[in-house]
Coordinates of C-alpha atoms in Angstrom, one line a residue:
M1 CA -22.8 12.4 9.1
I2 CA -22.8 9.5 7.1
D3 CA -19.6 7.6 6.6
P4 CA -19.4 6.1 2.9
R5 CA -16.7 3.8 4.0
G6 CA -18.7 2.6 6.6
I7 CA -21.3 1.8 4.2
V8 CA -19.1 -0.1 2.2
R9 CA -17.6 -2.3 4.7
R10 CA -21.3 -3.0 5.8
F11 CA -23.0 -3.7 2.7
G12 CA -20.3 -3.9 0.1
G13 CA -20.0 -7.6 0.5
V14 CA -23.7 -8.2 0.3
V15 CA -23.8 -6.3 -2.8
W16 CA -20.9 -8.3 -4.5
Y17 CA -22.3 -11.7 -3.6
S18 CA -25.7 -10.6 -4.6
S19 CA -24.3 -9.7 -8.1
I20 CA -22.4 -12.9 -8.3
A21 CA -25.5 -14.9 -7.4
L22 CA -27.7 -12.9 -9.8
M23 CA -25.0 -13.4 -12.8
L24 CA -24.9 -17.2 -12.1
F25 CA -28.6 -17.6 -11.9
V26 CA -29.6 -15.7 -15.2
G27 CA -26.4 -17.1 -16.9
S28 CA -27.7 -20.7 -16.1
L29 CA -31.0 -20.2 -17.7
V30 CA -29.6 -18.8 -21.0
P31 CA -30.0 -21.7 -23.4
A32 CA -26.6 -21.3 -24.9
L33 CA -25.0 -22.2 -21.7
H34 CA -27.0 -25.2 -20.8
S35 CA -24.8 -28.0 -19.8
H36 CA -21.7 -26.1 -20.2
G37 CA -21.1 -25.6 -16.5
T38 CA -19.2 -27.4 -14.2
Q39 CA -19.2 -31.4 -15.0
F40 CA -18.4 -33.9 -12.2
G41 CA -19.0 -37.5 -12.0
G42 CA -19.8 -38.5 -15.6
M43 CA -23.5 -38.1 -15.7
P44 CA -24.8 -37.8 -19.3
A45 CA -26.4 -34.4 -19.9
R46 CA -30.2 -33.9 -19.7
P47 CA -32.4 -31.1 -20.6
Y48 CA -33.5 -28.5 -17.9
D49 CA -36.6 -29.2 -16.1
V50 CA -38.3 -27.8 -12.9
L51 CA -36.0 -29.7 -10.9
A52 CA -33.0 -28.1 -12.7
V53 CA -34.5 -24.6 -12.0
V54 CA -34.6 -25.6 -8.1
A55 CA -31.0 -27.1 -8.1
I56 CA -29.9 -23.7 -9.8
A57 CA -31.8 -21.8 -7.1
L58 CA -30.3 -23.7 -4.2
Q59 CA -26.9 -23.0 -5.6
C60 CA -27.2 -19.0 -6.1
G61 CA -29.8 -17.9 -3.6
P62 CA -27.5 -18.8 -0.4
L63 CA -24.7 -16.8 -1.9
V64 CA -26.5 -13.6 -0.8
V65 CA -26.4 -14.6 2.9
C66 CA -23.2 -16.9 2.9
R67 CA -21.1 -13.9 4.6
R68 CA -23.3 -14.1 7.6
W69 CA -24.0 -17.8 7.7
P70 CA -21.1 -19.3 5.8
V71 CA -21.6 -22.8 6.9
A72 CA -25.4 -23.0 6.5
G73 CA -24.9 -21.3 3.0
F74 CA -22.5 -23.9 2.1
V75 CA -24.7 -26.9 3.1
V76 CA -27.4 -25.6 0.9
V77 CA -25.4 -24.6 -2.1
S78 CA -23.8 -28.2 -1.7
A79 CA -27.2 -29.7 -1.7
G80 CA -28.2 -27.9 -4.8
F81 CA -24.8 -28.9 -6.5
A82 CA -25.4 -32.4 -5.7
I83 CA -28.7 -32.5 -7.6
D84 CA -27.3 -30.6 -10.3
Q85 CA -24.5 -33.2 -10.9
L86 CA -26.6 -36.3 -10.3
R87 CA -29.2 -35.4 -12.5
G88 CA -26.7 -34.4 -15.2
Y89 CA -27.9 -30.7 -15.6
H90 CA -24.4 -29.4 -15.4
S91 CA -25.5 -26.1 -15.0
F92 CA -23.5 -22.6 -15.0
A93 CA -24.5 -22.2 -11.3
G94 CA -22.0 -25.1 -10.3
T95 CA -19.5 -22.4 -10.0
A96 CA -21.3 -21.2 -6.8
F97 CA -20.1 -24.2 -5.0
A98 CA -16.5 -23.1 -5.0
I99 CA -17.4 -19.7 -3.9
A100 CA -19.5 -20.9 -1.0
L101 CA -16.7 -23.2 0.3
L102 CA -14.3 -20.6 0.0
T103 CA -16.4 -18.3 2.0
A104 CA -17.1 -21.0 4.5
A105 CA -13.4 -21.7 5.1
S106 CA -12.5 -17.9 5.4
R107 CA -15.8 -16.7 7.3
S108 CA -16.5 -19.7 9.8
E109 CA -15.1 -19.1 13.3
R110 CA -16.4 -22.3 15.2
H111 CA -16.4 -25.9 14.4
R112 CA -13.9 -25.7 11.4
R113 CA -12.5 -29.1 12.0
A114 CA -16.0 -30.6 12.3
T115 CA -17.2 -28.8 9.2
A116 CA -14.1 -30.2 7.1
V117 CA -14.6 -33.7 8.5
V118 CA -18.3 -33.9 7.6
S119 CA -17.8 -32.3 4.3
S120 CA -15.3 -34.9 3.4
A121 CA -17.5 -37.6 4.5
A122 CA -20.5 -36.0 2.4
Y123 CA -18.1 -36.2 -0.5
V124 CA -17.5 -40.0 -0.1
A125 CA -21.1 -40.3 0.0
F126 CA -21.5 -38.4 -3.2
V127 CA -18.9 -40.4 -4.9
L128 CA -20.8 -43.7 -4.1
A129 CA -23.9 -42.4 -5.2
F130 CA -22.3 -41.8 -8.7
E131 CA -20.9 -45.3 -8.7
L132 CA -24.4 -46.6 -7.8
L133 CA -25.9 -44.8 -10.7
G134 CA -23.2 -46.3 -13.1
A135 CA -21.7 -42.8 -13.9
G136 CA -18.3 -44.8 -14.7
E137 CA -16.1 -41.8 -13.5
A138 CA -12.2 -42.6 -13.0
V139 CA -11.1 -42.7 -9.4
S140 CA -8.4 -40.3 -10.4
E141 CA -10.8 -37.6 -11.2
Y142 CA -12.7 -37.9 -7.9
L143 CA -9.3 -37.7 -6.2
T144 CA -8.3 -34.7 -8.4
F145 CA -11.6 -33.0 -7.5
Y146 CA -11.2 -33.5 -4.1
V147 CA -7.6 -32.0 -3.8
A148 CA -8.9 -28.9 -5.9
L149 CA -11.7 -28.6 -3.1
A150 CA -8.9 -28.8 -0.4
L151 CA -7.0 -26.2 -2.1
V152 CA -9.8 -23.8 -2.1
W153 CA -10.4 -24.6 1.7
G154 CA -6.7 -24.0 2.3
V155 CA -7.1 -20.6 0.4
G156 CA -9.8 -19.7 2.5
S157 CA -8.1 -20.5 5.8
W158 CA -5.2 -18.4 4.6
L159 CA -7.6 -15.5 4.0
R160 CA -9.0 -15.9 7.7
A161 CA -5.6 -16.1 9.2
T162 CA -4.3 -13.1 7.1
R163 CA -7.5 -11.2 8.3
A164 CA -7.1 -12.3 12.0
A165 CA -3.4 -11.1 11.9
E166 CA -4.3 -7.7 10.4
A167 CA -7.0 -7.6 13.2
E168 CA -4.6 -8.3 16.2
R169 CA -2.0 -5.9 14.4
R170 CA -4.7 -3.1 14.7
R171 CA -5.7 -3.9 18.0
R172 CA -2.1 -3.8 19.3
V173 CA -1.5 -0.5 17.4
A174 CA -4.6 0.9 19.0
E175 CA -3.4 -0.2 22.7
E176 CA 0.1 1.3 21.9
T177 CA -1.6 4.4 20.9
R178 CA -3.8 4.6 23.9
A179 CA -0.7 3.8 26.2
A180 CA 1.3 6.8 24.4
E181 CA -1.6 9.1 24.9
R182 CA -1.8 8.1 28.7
T183 CA 1.8 8.6 29.1
R184 CA 1.6 12.1 27.3
L185 CA -1.2 13.1 29.6
A186 CA 0.5 11.8 32.5
R187 CA 3.5 13.9 31.6
E188 CA 1.5 17.1 31.0
L189 CA -0.4 16.6 34.4
H190 CA 3.1 16.1 36.2
D191 CA 4.4 19.3 34.7
V192 CA 1.4 21.6 35.1
V193 CA 0.4 20.4 38.6
T194 CA 4.0 20.0 40.1
H195 CA 5.1 23.2 39.0
H196 CA 2.1 25.4 39.9
V197 CA 1.3 23.4 43.1
T198 CA 4.9 23.8 44.2
A199 CA 4.8 27.5 43.7
M200 CA 1.5 27.9 45.8
V201 CA 2.9 25.7 48.6
V202 CA 5.9 27.9 48.8
Q203 CA 3.9 31.0 48.7
A204 CA 1.4 29.7 51.4
E205 CA 4.4 28.7 53.8
A206 CA 5.8 32.3 53.4
A207 CA 2.4 33.9 54.1
R208 CA 2.6 32.4 57.5
Y209 CA 5.5 34.7 58.5
L210 CA 3.8 38.0 56.8
T211 CA 0.9 38.4 59.2
A212 CA 2.6 41.5 60.5
K213 CA 2.9 42.8 57.1
P214 CA -0.4 43.3 55.3
D215 CA 0.9 44.5 52.3
R216 CA 3.3 41.8 51.9
L217 CA 0.7 39.2 52.8
D218 CA -1.7 40.6 50.2
E219 CA 0.9 40.6 47.5
T220 CA 1.7 36.7 48.3
L221 CA -2.0 35.8 48.5
T222 CA -2.3 37.5 45.0
V223 CA 0.6 35.5 43.7
V224 CA -1.1 32.0 45.3
T225 CA -4.3 33.0 43.5
D226 CA -2.7 33.8 40.1
T227 CA -0.6 30.7 40.0
G228 CA -3.8 28.6 40.9
R229 CA -5.7 30.1 38.1
Q230 CA -3.0 29.5 35.7
A231 CA -2.9 25.9 36.7
L232 CA -6.7 25.5 36.1
T233 CA -6.1 27.3 32.6
E234 CA -3.3 24.5 31.6
L235 CA -5.3 21.9 32.7
R236 CA -8.4 23.0 30.7
H237 CA -6.0 23.0 27.9
L238 CA -4.8 19.7 28.6
L239 CA -8.3 18.3 29.0
D240 CA -9.3 19.6 25.5
V241 CA -9.2 16.3 24.3
L242 CA -10.9 17.3 20.8
N243 CA -7.8 19.2 20.1
P244 CA -4.8 18.2 22.2
D245 CA -2.4 21.0 20.6
H246 CA -5.1 23.8 21.4
G247 CA -3.2 26.3 24.0
A248 CA 0.0 24.0 24.3
P249 CA 2.8 26.2 26.2
S250 CA 5.4 27.3 23.9
A251 CA 8.9 28.9 24.2
A252 CA 7.2 32.5 23.7
G253 CA 5.8 31.9 27.2
L254 CA 9.1 31.5 28.9
R255 CA 9.3 35.1 30.1
T256 CA 5.8 34.6 31.9
L257 CA 6.9 31.3 33.4
V258 CA 10.1 33.0 34.9
E259 CA 8.3 35.9 36.2
Q260 CA 5.8 33.6 38.0
T261 CA 8.7 31.9 39.5
R262 CA 10.2 35.0 40.6
K263 CA 7.0 36.1 42.5
A264 CA 7.1 32.7 44.2
G265 CA 10.2 33.8 46.0
Q266 CA 12.9 32.5 43.5
P267 CA 15.7 34.7 42.4
V268 CA 15.9 33.8 38.6
E269 CA 18.1 35.4 35.9
F270 CA 16.8 34.9 32.8
T271 CA 18.5 35.3 29.4
E272 CA 17.1 34.6 25.8
E273 CA 18.8 34.9 22.5
G274 CA 17.0 34.9 19.0
T275 CA 13.3 34.7 18.4
P276 CA 10.8 31.9 19.0
A277 CA 10.1 30.6 15.4
G278 CA 6.4 29.7 14.5
S279 CA 7.7 26.7 12.9
A280 CA 9.5 25.2 15.6
G281 CA 7.2 22.1 15.6
N282 CA 7.0 20.4 19.1
A283 CA 10.5 22.0 20.0
G284 CA 8.7 25.1 21.5
P285 CA 6.4 23.0 24.0
V286 CA 9.3 20.8 25.1
A287 CA 11.7 23.6 25.7
Y288 CA 8.9 25.2 27.9
R289 CA 8.4 22.0 29.7
V290 CA 12.2 21.7 30.4
V291 CA 12.4 25.2 31.9
Q292 CA 9.1 24.6 33.9
E293 CA 10.6 21.4 35.4
A294 CA 13.9 22.8 36.1
L295 CA 12.5 25.9 37.8
T296 CA 10.0 23.5 39.8
N297 CA 13.1 21.6 41.2
A298 CA 14.7 24.9 42.2
L299 CA 11.9 25.9 44.0
K300 CA 11.5 22.3 45.7
Y301 CA 15.2 21.7 46.6
A302 CA 17.0 25.3 46.4
R303 CA 14.3 27.5 47.4
G304 CA 15.8 31.0 47.5
S305 CA 19.2 30.1 45.7
R306 CA 20.3 31.9 42.6
T307 CA 19.0 30.1 39.5
S308 CA 19.9 31.0 36.0
V309 CA 17.9 30.3 32.8
Q310 CA 19.6 30.6 29.5
V311 CA 17.6 29.9 26.2
L312 CA 19.2 30.2 22.7
H313 CA 16.7 29.9 19.6
G314 CA 18.5 28.9 16.6
D315 CA 17.6 28.1 13.1
R316 CA 17.8 24.4 13.5
E317 CA 17.5 23.7 17.1
I318 CA 16.6 25.4 20.7
T319 CA 19.4 25.2 23.3
V320 CA 18.2 25.3 27.0
E321 CA 20.4 25.4 30.1
V322 CA 19.0 25.9 33.8
S323 CA 21.3 26.0 36.6
T324 CA 20.9 26.4 40.3
D325 CA 23.4 27.2 43.2
A326 CA 24.0 25.2 46.2
A327 CA 20.9 25.0 48.7
G328 CA 21.3 26.1 52.1
P329 CA 21.6 23.3 54.8
S330 CA 18.2 24.7 56.4
D331 CA 16.0 24.6 53.4
A332 CA 13.1 22.0 53.6
S333 CA 12.4 20.0 50.6
L334 CA 9.1 19.3 49.3
G335 CA 10.0 15.9 48.2
G336 CA 9.6 14.4 44.6
S337 CA 9.7 11.2 42.7
G338 CA 12.1 12.0 39.9
R339 CA 9.6 11.3 37.1
G340 CA 9.9 14.9 35.7
L341 CA 13.5 14.7 34.6
A342 CA 12.8 11.1 33.1
G343 CA 9.8 12.3 31.2
L344 CA 11.7 15.4 29.9
R345 CA 14.5 12.9 28.7
E346 CA 11.9 10.7 26.8
R347 CA 10.5 13.8 25.3
V348 CA 13.8 15.1 23.9
D349 CA 14.8 11.8 22.7
V350 CA 11.6 11.5 20.8
L351 CA 12.5 14.7 18.9
G352 CA 16.1 13.5 18.4
G353 CA 17.7 16.0 20.8
E354 CA 20.0 15.8 23.7
F355 CA 19.2 15.9 27.3
S356 CA 21.4 15.8 30.5
S357 CA 21.1 17.0 34.2
G358 CA 23.0 16.6 37.4
H359 CA 24.8 17.9 40.0
A360 CA 27.5 20.9 39.1
T361 CA 30.9 20.7 40.3
G362 CA 30.9 23.6 42.8
G363 CA 27.4 22.5 44.2
G364 CA 24.0 23.2 42.9
F365 CA 22.2 21.3 40.0
Y366 CA 21.9 21.8 36.3
V367 CA 19.7 21.0 33.4
R368 CA 20.7 21.0 29.7
A369 CA 18.6 20.4 26.8
R370 CA 19.1 20.5 22.8
I371 CA 16.0 20.2 20.9
P372 CA 16.0 20.2 17.0
A373 CA 13.5 22.6 15.6
G374 CA 10.6 21.7 13.2
A375 CA 10.8 17.9 14.8
S376 CA 7.3 16.4 15.7
S377 CA 6.7 13.6 18.0

């Protein structure tokens, strides 16, 4: 598919410069505008001849390519300008000299200082040529014209610095966006893999003690298989980079999540008040991840302990509280890095909510979150 903006960015400058060059060239050949262009050096005006047309062409032609070769274009335009003024044509095309200088200052990337020094030396030689021809221009006029050229160079340099700063800003924004996306993907992978793999490990460990009970063993292995399939499904949704929100978990799937945890051997009491709103924004997926991480920690550190999940769907927020009784001294821990809770805190904070977690007074662990509905990260 053709992108009109890309075409404008690529060819817009060429069209603009070509239009200016054509206008200056045609305008310089109009008899009424002869000797009404830039006048510098004090040389008396003279009628146009073949050399005048050459000088006009040297000044206008390079404008077409000066964006791509700014310094080379400026050199050729300067040569045409010198012929124009030393011969006394004073053509309308002399305006191209300032345009070429501005372009060279704003577009050249290398040898900028050398270009400025060589141009200044050429200007001195230009002035001496006028003096040898007896033009009689005042020194103040030469200085004023040089200051004007220096201002044009300064404006071009400012434009270049502004363009570079904007490019750097866009680069930083792109890097920050990529970093944020990597962080989001890391959190999603942590949530999906940790929860489902933990449940599978717990069921696999339990299966070792059920070899004498084929019915229970078959049920346990079925749960492991279902959990693995669910993990694969969520990973497919996560890797759908063309539509990152497709298939994102929501608060409506909490009951299924709790049921999967129960099948993994964790006694879970689930209480849900209110109805999940379709316009909850990112609050629903974040609430799902809060419950998922809390149940994963319950499976890891308090396997078999009573776990309570309470979810309240309000008009303006979703409130989640998950608590787990104290674990028995013989429970084996699967280990963890603590990244899950830290990631949840960041997610909730981004939406303007509140998150807390810690050990309960009578033992056990709790996770609480208040997530504004309709918020988007």
